[in-house]
Amino acid sequence: MSSESCFWLQTMPTKLFSILFFTFTIIFSLFSFLIFILRMKPWCNCDVCRSYLKASWAQEFNNLCDWYSHLLRKSPTGTIHVHVLRNTITANPENVEYMLKTNFDNYPKGKPFSTILGDLLGRGIFNVDGESWKFQRKMASLELGSLSIRSYALQTVTDEVQLRLIPLLAKTESHDDGVLDLQDVFRRFSFDTICKFSFGLDPGCLKLSLPVSSFAFAFDEASRLSAERAMTPSSMVWKMKRLLNIGSEKKLKEAIGLVNHMAEEMIKQRRIIGFSTRNDLLSRFMSSINDDKYLRDIVVSFLLAGRDTVASALTSFFYLMSQNPEIESLIREELDRIMNPVQEVANFEQLREMHYLNAAVHESMRLYPPVQFDSKFSLEDDVLPDGTFIRRGTRVTYHPYAMGRMEWIWGPDCLEFKPDRWLKDGVFVQECPFKYPVFQAGVRVCLGKELALTEMKSVLVALVRRFDIRVVGSNKEPRFAPGLTATVRGGLPVRIEPKLIRGK
Ligand code: HEM
């Protein structure tokens, strides 16, 4: 036998195996793709899916969330299906309680969500389920519950308000026709405060004379591009781009690289200068965790959770103040009653006494929740309390924005801004969290809720007392940009006018 045929015989099994493996992989991929397509029902011809696919809803509604609210209002169960997205959306408080508490284990964040945000958030609390989530949740609630970290947070906010925010607005009131983009200002403000709180670092974003810090820019890019992954028709699109390192995925990789670099530097510095006497979140976690990558993931999750949410809530509050000056006057009356005439910022005890302000803050987030909707993925087949069947792997979304607009939850005046609905004999009364899941609810309720409310109220007290802030141009309903948190498209231009403090 010739040496050539010998060689052929020797290599044949390997070649055959490669061919078989390759063929099997292709058939398997095609089969998975087919199953995926079949489950998505891309051809679904029901009214909702047709309107979604043709985007014909946009002829009647400003925002997708307004269209969903309209459909949910009409649905007898308060639940709808968008078959082409394999998404069940609910505004029914009983369903919300069921998925966030009663049958919590069946509704994790799930793989689709954690894959999309995985490169940015890694194993951070926002992006994990199971044991890793439990561990971080326990540790983070202990830290956030401590008095010293709460005082540190209030001091951080107070400094930023007094030293940067008030001077900036006071300067605007006398320059540039007194007009600025309030949303941009609040985004800068909340980035400064959450960075100081999380890392003990001051990026100085509110100094408008400076260009936005490279860290803030990279963080914004990374969050925006990660959210855009969710909008591609199939995850295969962005995964392929990531593999080839092209387009938006290349940019995302660069932005995440910068975020990682900054976080690593901060952790390194903190190890050198010591962390035991510091109160920022990073220092506190460093006393129990040694793994630097894990520390980075934990802190970046906090940055994402606490930054845009607060900015979004503050922006909508002033949009509503502009439309409801009579409510602003009632808030001012309360502040004048509780604070002394020359006081710029309130302390903990005073904030606690401000029932009307608290009611107004909750009411504004009822109409404009910073997180408009939130999805989970069902692990097993299930039936929701309203009788809706949920097939395993389905995305189930609860929709706080729509829930704030349901007559059967809030009554016939649900579209009106009425802080009084939160008061009983002048005292603020908390609503059922499953009716009002603005901070989520149940087992995984927001860990920064109290901190966020304190931060917001501190800012509002200082600004409402000192300035008249009015939206410029027509007061039409906001249009939102797509993303993880509600952001007004094009910003919120406002005119800043002085409001004199009596006795000053
Ligand atoms: C108005 C402001 C805020 C709103 C409306 C809000 C809302 C929410 C919502 C809806 C979730 C659930 C998200 C999900 O599971 O997909 C959440 C989770 C979370 N929030 Fe907030 N949040 C706010 C501010 C903050 C702040 C300032 C912090 C931190 C300092 C924070 C820390 C967290 C954390 C750590 C989680 C994850 C909890 C867990 O998974 O167990 N939030 N928040």
Coordinates of C-alpha atoms in Angstrom, one line a residue, residues 133 146 167 227 236 282 289 424 460-461:
W133 CA -27.8 37.8 44.6
S146 CA -26.5 51.8 58.9
P167 CA -24.7 78.5 42.7
A227 CA -29.6 49.0 26.6
M236 CA -27.5 36.8 17.7
L282 CA -16.6 50.7 48.2
I289 CA -14.5 41.2 50.1
K424 CA -54.9 61.0 55.7
L460 CA -36.4 69.8 46.1
V461 CA -36.5 71.7 49.4

